[in-house]
């Protein structure tokens, strides 16, 4: 094969990758700076990487557990290296954006080897970058599983070409990105061993099985539980990993129906697989022998009880997209072989028809589905001046080593500390810890507020240095509006905390600060307990109309 550096198309792909990185890195930083990011999941990984950078145990108080017990992501220790010198989520955004862009390079190499047309290899690589399930992942905060995509694609290229050393290195890095990537490497090794007749690939099968066995034991140990709570997302099929597999195999027609007609949060049954396949003009279906090995990864998405798994804009498709682009390359190869059997006068038309179909589907999907998803994740952003004023206000009153609890949108700018919680944690545990109940709270958003006396008791017994509250409507996740309002009033009427600052619609309470003096900052003067809650409620409603 001619050196890749001799192809003008490679330069075009590299320039496209550069524009991809610059644009989406700008969007992510803009979303963070304008307080559009969330505690789940940016705040979680900010605190985790900050702790790793300072050689601390990565027990994330935002999540209430060791980050490696939640998901096994040791790749974060590499991301933590620059975090030591500058603690900013820029490094997280840069890592995942470069990772997705870098996936185009092994794909280009794979396509060029099979199709022998550099312009077509470039079109396939750019089609990968424009798949709406791919670039929209970058807008939902940060997820280390995205870092696995270029390593998986390098492993696919190495398995296809028969390069065991490159495959092993790529596989090791991919496995470090998240536990479910081990299933990708397992099935890829099986494909290389069975279909490509690569004997060395059996070592990949054995290694992947061993890795899965170790991780499934290690994660619950680090989380302090018997089994990972995420198994509950497949409870309709079984209680244990083997039980889930057995349940799927013994109910094949039910499983097949779910695979085809799975439903998302906002998408009708059967739409999600179409959203994955249409951008690639359904070409992957022409390589069913390859897609068969990617089916287990798709099953993790389709058979899951959490409907957001099957929506664009989330990270869950990151383990199936490499299979789709790999299958697209093999399908292109087969379609080109069909064209080679046509009369010479028709071959050019055949190539033009295939290319036009591919480009139309890619462009239409990127335009039709990408912007609405991006807009959805950018919708909670505040005006730049207001966001900056809020962050300056928080930094002015809250020391960097103090413990804090704050609403989800205010956790990211406060995340680099040992104790940072998402309100109402730690007073009332919500979406906190490794339990199945915490997982259900993330999904259902049905939280019953504690009685005021019990909440005040917990504020005394489990104090934090500062409580931050925000009045104007925004994201209250995982609380509903009524639950948030109730717990806010609980916090504001707790005599163990006093208000030390009010600006705009943000209120800062400090443990052991003067309670009566703090109420005056809200315009509340009564000391009679029976009237206090009503007056605080009136003052809180008044704050909702205050502008920065």
Short mmCIF file of C-alpha atoms in Angstrom, two decimals:
data_model
loop_
_atom_site.label_atom_id
_atom_site.label_comp_id
_atom_site.label_asym_id
_atom_site.label_seq_id
_atom_site.Cartn_x
_atom_site.Cartn_y
_atom_site.Cartn_z
CA UNK A 1 0.00 0.00 0.00
CA UNK A 2 1.32 3.42 -0.92
CA UNK A 3 2.45 5.52 2.01
CA UNK A 4 -0.49 7.38 3.53
CA UNK A 5 1.49 10.61 3.50
CA UNK A 6 1.37 10.64 -0.28
CA UNK A 7 -2.39 10.99 -0.41
CA UNK A 8 -3.99 14.39 -0.61
CA UNK A 9 -7.06 12.85 0.97
CA UNK A 10 -5.20 12.25 4.23
CA UNK A 11 -4.47 15.97 4.50
CA UNK A 12 -8.15 16.66 3.93
CA UNK A 13 -9.09 14.21 6.70
CA UNK A 14 -6.55 15.77 9.06
CA UNK A 15 -7.89 19.26 8.39
CA UNK A 16 -11.42 18.04 8.99
CA UNK A 17 -10.30 16.47 12.27
CA UNK A 18 -8.69 19.74 13.31
CA UNK A 19 -11.87 21.72 12.58
CA UNK A 20 -13.87 19.05 14.43
CA UNK A 21 -11.65 19.41 17.51
CA UNK A 22 -11.64 23.21 17.52
CA UNK A 23 -15.39 23.58 17.06
CA UNK A 24 -16.55 21.00 19.59
CA UNK A 25 -13.89 21.95 22.12
CA UNK A 26 -15.18 25.53 21.91
CA UNK A 27 -18.78 24.36 22.41
CA UNK A 28 -17.88 22.30 25.48
CA UNK A 29 -15.86 25.06 27.13
CA UNK A 30 -18.60 27.56 26.36
CA UNK A 31 -21.21 25.27 27.94
CA UNK A 32 -19.08 24.83 31.06
CA UNK A 33 -18.28 28.53 31.46
CA UNK A 34 -21.94 29.48 31.06
CA UNK A 35 -23.00 27.00 33.77
CA UNK A 36 -24.76 24.65 31.37
CA UNK A 37 -22.89 21.54 32.57
CA UNK A 38 -24.04 19.30 35.40
CA UNK A 39 -22.83 17.54 38.52
CA UNK A 40 -23.74 14.28 36.73
CA UNK A 41 -21.43 13.72 34.99
CA UNK A 42 -18.92 16.55 34.64
CA UNK A 43 -18.71 17.32 38.36
CA UNK A 44 -18.15 13.63 39.09
CA UNK A 45 -15.17 13.32 36.77
CA UNK A 46 -13.76 16.72 37.68
CA UNK A 47 -13.54 15.72 41.32
CA UNK A 48 -12.27 12.22 40.48
CA UNK A 49 -9.45 13.45 38.23
CA UNK A 50 -8.55 16.24 40.68
CA UNK A 51 -8.23 13.68 43.48
CA UNK A 52 -6.14 11.40 41.26
CA UNK A 53 -3.89 14.31 40.31
CA UNK A 54 -3.23 14.93 44.01
CA UNK A 55 -2.60 11.22 44.70
CA UNK A 56 -5.78 10.91 46.78
CA UNK A 57 -8.19 7.97 46.84
CA UNK A 58 -10.73 8.83 44.12
CA UNK A 59 -13.76 8.67 46.41
CA UNK A 60 -16.14 11.03 44.66
CA UNK A 61 -18.53 12.69 47.07
CA UNK A 62 -20.68 13.93 44.18
CA UNK A 63 -21.47 10.29 43.42
CA UNK A 64 -20.94 8.90 46.90
CA UNK A 65 -18.48 6.16 45.96
CA UNK A 66 -15.05 5.33 44.59
CA UNK A 67 -15.04 6.30 40.91
CA UNK A 68 -13.45 2.95 39.97
CA UNK A 69 -16.26 1.16 41.77
CA UNK A 70 -18.86 3.06 39.77
CA UNK A 71 -17.20 2.36 36.41
CA UNK A 72 -13.75 0.87 35.97
CA UNK A 73 -11.91 3.70 34.21
CA UNK A 74 -8.18 3.67 35.12
CA UNK A 75 -7.50 5.70 31.94
CA UNK A 76 -8.42 8.70 34.13
CA UNK A 77 -5.00 8.49 35.77
CA UNK A 78 -3.46 9.53 32.45
CA UNK A 79 -5.89 12.43 32.13
CA UNK A 80 -4.94 13.45 35.67
CA UNK A 81 -1.32 14.19 34.69
CA UNK A 82 -1.97 17.68 33.18
CA UNK A 83 -4.66 18.26 35.83
CA UNK A 84 -1.89 18.41 38.41
CA UNK A 85 -0.57 21.58 36.81
CA UNK A 86 -3.86 23.21 35.84
CA UNK A 87 -7.08 21.92 37.36
CA UNK A 88 -9.60 22.72 34.67
CA UNK A 89 -12.08 20.55 32.72
CA UNK A 90 -10.39 21.80 29.55
CA UNK A 91 -8.24 18.67 29.77
CA UNK A 92 -11.30 16.43 29.96
CA UNK A 93 -12.91 18.14 26.98
CA UNK A 94 -9.67 18.09 25.00
CA UNK A 95 -9.09 14.40 25.68
CA UNK A 96 -12.50 13.21 24.54
CA UNK A 97 -12.68 15.55 21.54
CA UNK A 98 -9.24 14.58 20.26
CA UNK A 99 -10.11 10.92 20.88
CA UNK A 100 -13.21 11.04 18.68
CA UNK A 101 -11.37 12.94 15.96
CA UNK A 102 -8.41 10.54 16.13
CA UNK A 103 -10.72 7.62 15.39
CA UNK A 104 -10.91 8.86 11.79
CA UNK A 105 -7.24 7.94 11.19
CA UNK A 106 -7.33 4.16 11.75
CA UNK A 107 -10.65 4.13 9.92
CA UNK A 108 -9.07 5.93 6.97
CA UNK A 109 -6.22 3.43 6.95
CA UNK A 110 -8.63 0.48 7.13
CA UNK A 111 -10.79 1.85 4.32
CA UNK A 112 -7.81 2.64 2.10
CA UNK A 113 -6.43 -0.87 2.46
CA UNK A 114 -9.71 -2.52 1.48
CA UNK A 115 -11.08 -0.11 -1.14
CA UNK A 116 -7.83 1.17 -2.67
CA UNK A 117 -9.32 4.60 -3.36
CA UNK A 118 -8.01 7.42 -1.24
CA UNK A 119 -10.92 9.79 -1.97
CA UNK A 120 -13.40 7.12 -0.89
CA UNK A 121 -11.42 6.37 2.28
CA UNK A 122 -11.60 10.09 3.09
CA UNK A 123 -15.35 10.18 2.53
CA UNK A 124 -15.85 7.22 4.88
CA UNK A 125 -13.66 8.79 7.58
CA UNK A 126 -15.50 12.11 7.37
CA UNK A 127 -18.82 10.27 7.41
CA UNK A 128 -17.75 8.77 10.73
CA UNK A 129 -17.07 12.26 12.15
CA UNK A 130 -20.46 13.52 10.97
CA UNK A 131 -22.49 10.67 12.40
CA UNK A 132 -24.94 12.46 14.76
CA UNK A 133 -24.58 9.77 17.43
CA UNK A 134 -20.85 10.50 17.52
CA UNK A 135 -20.37 14.26 17.71
CA UNK A 136 -23.41 14.86 19.95
CA UNK A 137 -21.76 12.69 22.64
CA UNK A 138 -19.38 15.54 23.31
CA UNK A 139 -22.12 17.86 24.59
CA UNK A 140 -23.17 15.68 27.51
CA UNK A 141 -20.31 16.65 29.81
CA UNK A 142 -17.42 14.14 29.89
CA UNK A 143 -17.27 10.33 29.75
CA UNK A 144 -14.06 8.28 29.64
CA UNK A 145 -15.72 5.61 27.48
CA UNK A 146 -15.39 8.05 24.57
CA UNK A 147 -11.63 7.75 24.91
CA UNK A 148 -11.92 4.09 23.93
CA UNK A 149 -13.15 4.75 20.38
CA UNK A 150 -9.78 5.46 18.68
CA UNK A 151 -8.15 2.54 20.51
CA UNK A 152 -10.95 0.19 19.45
CA UNK A 153 -10.65 1.35 15.85
CA UNK A 154 -6.86 0.88 15.96
CA UNK A 155 -7.46 -2.61 17.37
CA UNK A 156 -9.91 -3.32 14.54
CA UNK A 157 -7.40 -2.15 11.96
CA UNK A 158 -4.67 -4.27 13.56
CA UNK A 159 -6.92 -7.35 13.80
CA UNK A 160 -7.90 -6.95 10.15
CA UNK A 161 -4.28 -6.62 9.02
CA UNK A 162 -2.90 -9.24 11.38
CA UNK A 163 -0.66 -7.15 13.64
CA UNK A 164 -0.82 -8.75 17.12
CA UNK A 165 1.50 -6.29 18.91
CA UNK A 166 -0.44 -3.24 17.77
CA UNK A 167 -3.69 -5.02 18.60
CA UNK A 168 -2.49 -5.81 22.13
CA UNK A 169 -1.40 -2.23 22.84
CA UNK A 170 -4.62 -0.74 21.46
CA UNK A 171 -6.72 -3.31 23.34
CA UNK A 172 -5.03 -2.57 26.68
CA UNK A 173 -5.70 1.17 26.37
CA UNK A 174 -9.28 0.51 25.25
CA UNK A 175 -9.92 -1.78 28.22
CA UNK A 176 -8.77 0.97 30.59
CA UNK A 177 -11.56 3.29 29.41
CA UNK A 178 -14.58 1.45 30.82
CA UNK A 179 -15.60 -2.06 31.83
CA UNK A 180 -18.08 -2.59 28.99
CA UNK A 181 -15.34 -2.03 26.38
CA UNK A 182 -14.01 -5.45 27.38
CA UNK A 183 -16.97 -6.96 25.53
CA UNK A 184 -15.91 -5.09 22.38
CA UNK A 185 -12.36 -6.46 22.64
CA UNK A 186 -13.66 -9.95 23.39
CA UNK A 187 -15.89 -10.04 20.32
CA UNK A 188 -13.24 -8.38 18.15
CA UNK A 189 -10.73 -11.03 19.23
CA UNK A 190 -13.30 -13.72 18.43
CA UNK A 191 -13.84 -12.18 14.99
CA UNK A 192 -10.10 -12.12 14.30
CA UNK A 193 -9.73 -15.72 15.46
CA UNK A 194 -12.78 -17.24 13.78
CA UNK A 195 -13.28 -15.19 10.63
CA UNK A 196 -9.80 -13.87 9.94
CA UNK A 197 -8.12 -17.11 11.12
CA UNK A 198 -5.63 -15.22 13.28
CA UNK A 199 -4.41 -17.79 15.82
CA UNK A 200 -2.88 -15.15 18.07
CA UNK A 201 -6.34 -13.61 18.51
CA UNK A 202 -7.35 -16.50 20.79
CA UNK A 203 -5.07 -14.88 23.37
CA UNK A 204 -7.25 -11.80 23.04
CA UNK A 205 -10.32 -13.92 23.74
CA UNK A 206 -8.74 -15.45 26.84
CA UNK A 207 -7.38 -12.10 28.04
CA UNK A 208 -10.74 -10.36 27.59
CA UNK A 209 -12.61 -13.07 29.49
CA UNK A 210 -10.09 -12.83 32.34
CA UNK A 211 -10.35 -9.03 32.35
CA UNK A 212 -14.16 -9.20 32.53
CA UNK A 213 -14.01 -11.70 35.40
CA UNK A 214 -11.55 -9.55 37.37
CA UNK A 215 -13.39 -6.28 36.78
CA UNK A 216 -16.78 -7.73 37.73
CA UNK A 217 -15.26 -8.72 41.08
CA UNK A 218 -13.12 -5.63 41.57
CA UNK A 219 -15.81 -3.01 40.95
CA UNK A 220 -18.23 -4.23 43.67
CA UNK A 221 -15.27 -4.57 46.05
CA UNK A 222 -14.26 -0.94 45.48
CA UNK A 223 -17.89 0.15 45.78
CA UNK A 224 -18.40 -1.84 48.98
CA UNK A 225 -21.31 -3.89 47.64
CA UNK A 226 -21.89 -7.49 46.59
CA UNK A 227 -22.95 -6.76 43.01
CA UNK A 228 -22.84 -3.66 40.84
CA UNK A 229 -26.11 -1.74 40.92
CA UNK A 230 -26.00 -1.46 37.13
CA UNK A 231 -27.01 -5.12 36.86
CA UNK A 232 -30.45 -3.95 38.01
CA UNK A 233 -30.87 -2.27 34.61
CA UNK A 234 -31.15 -5.78 33.15
CA UNK A 235 -33.21 -7.29 35.98
CA UNK A 236 -35.97 -8.45 33.61
CA UNK A 237 -33.46 -10.90 32.13
CA UNK A 238 -31.62 -12.03 35.27
CA UNK A 239 -29.89 -11.03 38.50
CA UNK A 240 -26.25 -11.91 37.74
CA UNK A 241 -24.14 -11.49 34.57
CA UNK A 242 -24.49 -15.17 33.68
CA UNK A 243 -28.14 -15.11 34.67
CA UNK A 244 -28.76 -12.16 32.35
CA UNK A 245 -27.06 -13.93 29.45
CA UNK A 246 -29.05 -17.09 30.14
CA UNK A 247 -32.30 -15.13 30.37
CA UNK A 248 -31.68 -13.56 26.96
CA UNK A 249 -30.75 -16.87 25.33
CA UNK A 250 -33.79 -18.66 26.71
CA UNK A 251 -36.20 -15.92 25.56
CA UNK A 252 -34.87 -15.30 22.05
CA UNK A 253 -38.06 -13.95 20.47
CA UNK A 254 -38.62 -11.43 23.26
CA UNK A 255 -34.98 -10.36 23.04
CA UNK A 256 -35.16 -10.07 19.25
CA UNK A 257 -38.25 -7.89 19.50
CA UNK A 258 -36.45 -5.57 21.93
CA UNK A 259 -33.37 -5.42 19.73
CA UNK A 260 -35.45 -4.25 16.78
CA UNK A 261 -38.21 -2.28 18.48
CA UNK A 262 -36.35 -0.80 21.46
CA UNK A 263 -37.73 2.55 22.58
CA UNK A 264 -35.94 5.68 23.70
CA UNK A 265 -37.03 8.49 25.99
CA UNK A 266 -38.27 10.66 23.11
CA UNK A 267 -38.04 8.25 20.17
CA UNK A 268 -40.71 5.78 19.11
CA UNK A 269 -40.12 2.02 19.14
CA UNK A 270 -37.73 0.92 16.42
CA UNK A 271 -36.36 4.40 15.68
CA UNK A 272 -33.05 4.08 17.52
CA UNK A 273 -31.52 1.39 15.26
CA UNK A 274 -32.60 3.48 12.27
CA UNK A 275 -30.81 6.52 13.74
CA UNK A 276 -27.65 4.43 13.96
CA UNK A 277 -27.86 2.93 10.47
CA UNK A 278 -29.34 5.69 8.31
CA UNK A 279 -26.32 8.06 8.46
CA UNK A 280 -24.27 5.26 6.88
CA UNK A 281 -26.97 4.66 4.24
CA UNK A 282 -27.71 1.26 5.84
CA UNK A 283 -24.48 -0.03 4.27
CA UNK A 284 -23.42 -1.87 7.48
CA UNK A 285 -26.29 -4.32 6.95
CA UNK A 286 -24.41 -5.68 3.94
CA UNK A 287 -21.79 -7.07 6.34
CA UNK A 288 -23.98 -9.17 8.66
CA UNK A 289 -21.11 -11.55 9.41
CA UNK A 290 -19.24 -8.66 11.04
CA UNK A 291 -22.25 -7.05 12.72
CA UNK A 292 -22.99 -10.37 14.37
CA UNK A 293 -19.88 -9.91 16.51
CA UNK A 294 -21.01 -6.41 17.48
CA UNK A 295 -24.48 -7.64 18.46
CA UNK A 296 -23.62 -8.17 22.18
CA UNK A 297 -22.61 -4.51 22.48
CA UNK A 298 -25.83 -3.42 20.82
CA UNK A 299 -27.74 -5.72 23.18
CA UNK A 300 -26.27 -3.86 26.17
CA UNK A 301 -27.96 -0.74 24.82
CA UNK A 302 -31.21 -2.17 23.47
CA UNK A 303 -32.06 -4.53 26.35
CA UNK A 304 -31.38 -1.96 29.05
CA UNK A 305 -34.22 -0.58 31.16
CA UNK A 306 -32.86 2.99 31.03
CA UNK A 307 -34.47 4.62 27.98
CA UNK A 308 -31.80 7.33 27.67
CA UNK A 309 -29.42 4.60 26.49
CA UNK A 310 -31.29 4.79 23.19
CA UNK A 311 -31.15 8.52 22.56
CA UNK A 312 -28.70 10.60 20.55
CA UNK A 313 -26.46 12.84 22.61
CA UNK A 314 -25.45 10.25 25.17
CA UNK A 315 -22.26 8.22 25.42
CA UNK A 316 -23.83 4.78 25.26
CA UNK A 317 -23.47 4.35 21.49
CA UNK A 318 -19.68 4.63 21.78
CA UNK A 319 -19.26 0.86 21.91
CA UNK A 320 -21.42 0.11 18.87
CA UNK A 321 -20.29 2.87 16.49
CA UNK A 322 -16.85 1.27 15.83
CA UNK A 323 -18.64 -1.88 14.70
CA UNK A 324 -20.86 0.14 12.38
CA UNK A 325 -17.97 1.93 10.69
CA UNK A 326 -15.97 -1.30 10.41
CA UNK A 327 -18.99 -2.95 8.80
CA UNK A 328 -19.39 0.08 6.52
CA UNK A 329 -15.86 -0.38 5.19
CA UNK A 330 -16.45 -4.06 4.47
CA UNK A 331 -19.78 -3.23 2.84
CA UNK A 332 -18.15 -0.59 0.64
CA UNK A 333 -15.60 -3.20 -0.42
CA UNK A 334 -18.35 -5.63 -1.40
CA UNK A 335 -20.32 -2.98 -3.24
CA UNK A 336 -17.21 -1.95 -5.16
CA UNK A 337 -16.63 -5.58 -6.10
CA UNK A 338 -20.19 -5.73 -7.45
CA UNK A 339 -19.39 -2.64 -9.53
CA UNK A 340 -16.23 -4.24 -10.92
CA UNK A 341 -18.40 -6.92 -12.52
CA UNK A 342 -20.45 -4.35 -14.41
CA UNK A 343 -19.58 -3.15 -17.89
CA UNK A 344 -16.89 -0.50 -17.90
CA UNK A 345 -19.35 2.15 -19.04
CA UNK A 346 -21.51 1.55 -15.93
CA UNK A 347 -18.79 1.28 -13.31
CA UNK A 348 -18.31 5.03 -12.98
CA UNK A 349 -22.07 5.54 -12.63
CA UNK A 350 -22.22 2.82 -9.98
CA UNK A 351 -19.45 4.48 -7.97
CA UNK A 352 -21.15 7.86 -8.32
CA UNK A 353 -24.49 6.43 -7.16
CA UNK A 354 -22.96 4.80 -4.10
CA UNK A 355 -20.99 7.92 -3.17
CA UNK A 356 -23.98 10.20 -3.68
CA UNK A 357 -26.21 7.96 -1.54
CA UNK A 358 -23.63 7.85 1.25
CA UNK A 359 -23.01 11.61 1.21
CA UNK A 360 -26.70 12.49 1.17
CA UNK A 361 -27.46 10.22 4.13
CA UNK A 362 -24.47 11.50 6.12
CA UNK A 363 -25.20 15.17 5.41
CA UNK A 364 -28.94 14.89 6.00
CA UNK A 365 -28.49 13.02 9.30
CA UNK A 366 -25.87 15.44 10.59
CA UNK A 367 -28.07 18.44 9.71
CA UNK A 368 -31.39 16.95 10.78
CA UNK A 369 -30.43 15.31 14.08
CA UNK A 370 -27.21 17.00 15.21
CA UNK A 371 -28.29 20.63 15.85
CA UNK A 372 -31.46 19.78 17.85
CA UNK A 373 -29.47 17.50 20.16
CA UNK A 374 -26.74 20.11 20.60
CA UNK A 375 -29.38 22.75 21.31
CA UNK A 376 -30.93 20.51 23.95
CA UNK A 377 -27.68 20.25 25.86
CA UNK A 378 -26.91 23.95 25.44
CA UNK A 379 -30.36 25.11 26.56
CA UNK A 380 -29.52 25.51 30.26
CA UNK A 381 -26.65 27.92 29.67
CA UNK A 382 -26.79 31.33 31.32
CA UNK A 383 -25.70 34.58 29.65
CA UNK A 384 -21.88 34.89 29.82
CA UNK A 385 -21.84 37.92 32.13
CA UNK A 386 -24.33 36.34 34.54
CA UNK A 387 -22.43 33.04 34.63
CA UNK A 388 -19.13 34.80 35.28
CA UNK A 389 -20.69 36.93 38.02
CA UNK A 390 -22.06 33.82 39.75
CA UNK A 391 -18.71 32.01 39.63
CA UNK A 392 -16.87 35.11 40.93
CA UNK A 393 -19.46 35.41 43.71
CA UNK A 394 -18.96 31.77 44.75
CA UNK A 395 -15.17 32.00 44.68
CA UNK A 396 -15.23 35.20 46.68
CA UNK A 397 -17.13 33.66 49.60
CA UNK A 398 -16.18 29.96 49.53
CA UNK A 399 -12.56 28.94 50.28
CA UNK A 400 -11.04 26.32 47.93
CA UNK A 401 -10.65 23.74 50.72
CA UNK A 402 -14.18 24.10 52.17
CA UNK A 403 -16.87 21.45 51.85
CA UNK A 404 -19.91 22.51 49.81
CA UNK A 405 -23.29 21.27 48.67
CA UNK A 406 -24.87 22.98 45.66
CA UNK A 407 -27.45 22.45 42.89
CA UNK A 408 -26.32 20.38 39.93
CA UNK A 409 -25.41 23.32 37.65
CA UNK A 410 -23.22 24.95 40.33
CA UNK A 411 -21.24 21.81 41.20
CA UNK A 412 -18.80 21.95 38.21
CA UNK A 413 -17.28 25.36 39.12
CA UNK A 414 -16.85 24.13 42.71
CA UNK A 415 -15.80 20.54 41.99
CA UNK A 416 -12.07 20.67 42.69
CA UNK A 417 -12.14 19.89 46.41
CA UNK A 418 -12.30 16.84 48.66
CA UNK A 419 -15.94 17.26 49.65
CA UNK A 420 -18.43 18.59 47.12
CA UNK A 421 -22.03 17.40 47.08
CA UNK A 422 -25.04 17.81 44.87
CA UNK A 423 -27.86 19.31 46.96
CA UNK A 424 -29.60 17.92 49.04
CA UNK A 425 -26.70 15.53 49.70
CA UNK A 426 -25.32 14.75 52.24
CA UNK A 427 -28.36 15.73 54.34
CA UNK A 428 -30.76 13.61 52.31
CA UNK A 429 -29.10 11.04 50.09
CA UNK A 430 -30.37 11.35 46.53
CA UNK A 431 -28.69 9.55 43.60
CA UNK A 432 -25.88 8.97 46.07
CA UNK A 433 -23.89 5.82 46.66
CA UNK A 434 -23.67 2.38 45.01
CA UNK A 435 -27.19 1.17 45.82
CA UNK A 436 -29.92 0.16 43.39
CA UNK A 437 -32.16 2.74 45.05
CA UNK A 438 -29.69 5.51 44.14
CA UNK A 439 -29.70 4.26 40.55
CA UNK A 440 -33.50 4.32 40.44
CA UNK A 441 -33.52 7.89 41.74
CA UNK A 442 -31.31 8.92 38.82
CA UNK A 443 -33.83 7.47 36.40
CA UNK A 444 -37.20 8.17 37.98
CA UNK A 445 -36.60 11.59 39.64
CA UNK A 446 -39.12 10.70 42.33
CA UNK A 447 -37.74 11.87 45.65
CA UNK A 448 -39.91 12.38 48.71
CA UNK A 449 -38.42 15.18 50.85
CA UNK A 450 -37.67 14.36 54.47
CA UNK A 451 -39.74 16.08 57.17
CA UNK A 452 -38.23 19.41 58.19
CA UNK A 453 -37.25 18.19 61.66
CA UNK A 454 -35.38 15.18 60.28
CA UNK A 455 -33.67 17.29 57.61
CA UNK A 456 -32.51 19.80 60.25
CA UNK A 457 -31.24 16.95 62.39
CA UNK A 458 -29.13 15.63 59.51
CA UNK A 459 -27.81 19.12 58.77
CA UNK A 460 -26.55 19.22 62.34
CA UNK A 461 -25.13 15.69 62.33
CA UNK A 462 -23.61 15.72 58.82
CA UNK A 463 -22.56 19.32 58.37
CA UNK A 464 -20.82 20.88 55.40
CA UNK A 465 -19.09 24.22 55.50
CA UNK A 466 -21.27 25.92 52.89
CA UNK A 467 -24.67 25.42 51.28
CA UNK A 468 -25.33 27.10 47.93
CA UNK A 469 -28.90 27.60 46.70
CA UNK A 470 -30.21 29.07 43.46
CA UNK A 471 -33.72 30.47 43.13
CA UNK A 472 -34.38 31.04 39.44
CA UNK A 473 -35.81 28.02 37.56
CA UNK A 474 -33.21 25.72 36.04
CA UNK A 475 -32.19 22.11 36.35
CA UNK A 476 -33.22 20.58 39.67
CA UNK A 477 -32.17 17.05 38.72
CA UNK A 478 -32.53 14.57 40.31
CA UNK A 479 -35.19 16.44 42.26
CA UNK A 480 -38.52 17.54 40.90
CA UNK A 481 -39.47 21.21 41.24
CA UNK A 482 -41.68 20.74 44.32
CA UNK A 483 -39.12 18.56 46.10
CA UNK A 484 -36.36 21.10 45.45
CA UNK A 485 -38.47 24.00 46.75
CA UNK A 486 -39.37 22.07 49.89
CA UNK A 487 -35.78 21.14 50.68
CA UNK A 488 -34.59 24.68 50.00
CA UNK A 489 -37.00 25.97 52.63
CA UNK A 490 -35.78 23.27 54.99
CA UNK A 491 -32.19 24.48 54.53
CA UNK A 492 -33.02 28.19 54.85
CA UNK A 493 -34.86 27.66 58.14
CA UNK A 494 -32.17 25.52 59.79
CA UNK A 495 -30.75 27.51 62.75
CA UNK A 496 -27.36 25.74 62.45
CA UNK A 497 -26.69 27.60 59.20
CA UNK A 498 -26.73 31.31 58.57
CA UNK A 499 -26.88 33.20 55.28
CA UNK A 500 -23.61 35.04 54.69
CA UNK A 501 -24.20 36.39 51.18
CA UNK A 502 -27.01 36.95 48.69
CA UNK A 503 -26.43 38.16 45.16
CA UNK A 504 -28.87 37.92 42.31
CA UNK A 505 -30.79 34.70 42.86
CA UNK A 506 -27.95 32.82 44.59
CA UNK A 507 -27.80 32.37 48.35
CA UNK A 508 -24.78 31.12 50.33
CA UNK A 509 -25.24 29.65 53.80
CA UNK A 510 -22.39 28.90 56.19
CA UNK A 511 -22.32 26.39 58.99
CA UNK A 512 -22.47 28.08 62.43
CA UNK A 513 -22.95 31.55 60.92
CA UNK A 514 -25.41 33.91 62.62
CA UNK A 515 -28.89 32.65 61.71
CA UNK A 516 -30.87 35.79 62.62
CA UNK A 517 -28.45 38.14 60.90
CA UNK A 518 -28.55 35.94 57.82
CA UNK A 519 -32.32 36.13 57.61
CA UNK A 520 -32.05 39.91 57.41
CA UNK A 521 -30.12 39.50 54.14
CA UNK A 522 -33.28 37.86 52.78
CA UNK A 523 -35.46 40.63 54.18
CA UNK A 524 -36.92 38.32 56.83
CA UNK A 525 -37.20 39.95 60.27
CA UNK A 526 -39.52 37.65 62.22
CA UNK A 527 -38.15 35.41 64.93
CA UNK A 528 -41.42 33.61 65.54
CA UNK A 529 -41.03 30.01 64.40
CA UNK A 530 -44.65 29.66 63.26
CA UNK A 531 -44.22 32.57 60.82
CA UNK A 532 -40.62 31.98 59.82
CA UNK A 533 -41.20 29.42 57.08
CA UNK A 534 -43.92 31.49 55.41
CA UNK A 535 -41.77 34.64 55.35
CA UNK A 536 -38.75 32.73 54.06
CA UNK A 537 -40.94 31.27 51.32
CA UNK A 538 -42.08 34.76 50.31
CA UNK A 539 -38.48 35.99 50.26
CA UNK A 540 -37.42 32.98 48.17
CA UNK A 541 -40.19 33.66 45.65
CA UNK A 542 -38.99 37.25 45.46
CA UNK A 543 -35.47 36.10 44.61
CA UNK A 544 -36.75 34.29 41.51
CA UNK A 545 -37.40 37.63 39.85
CA UNK A 546 -34.02 39.14 40.71
CA UNK A 547 -31.63 39.52 37.80
CA UNK A 548 -27.86 39.62 37.87
#
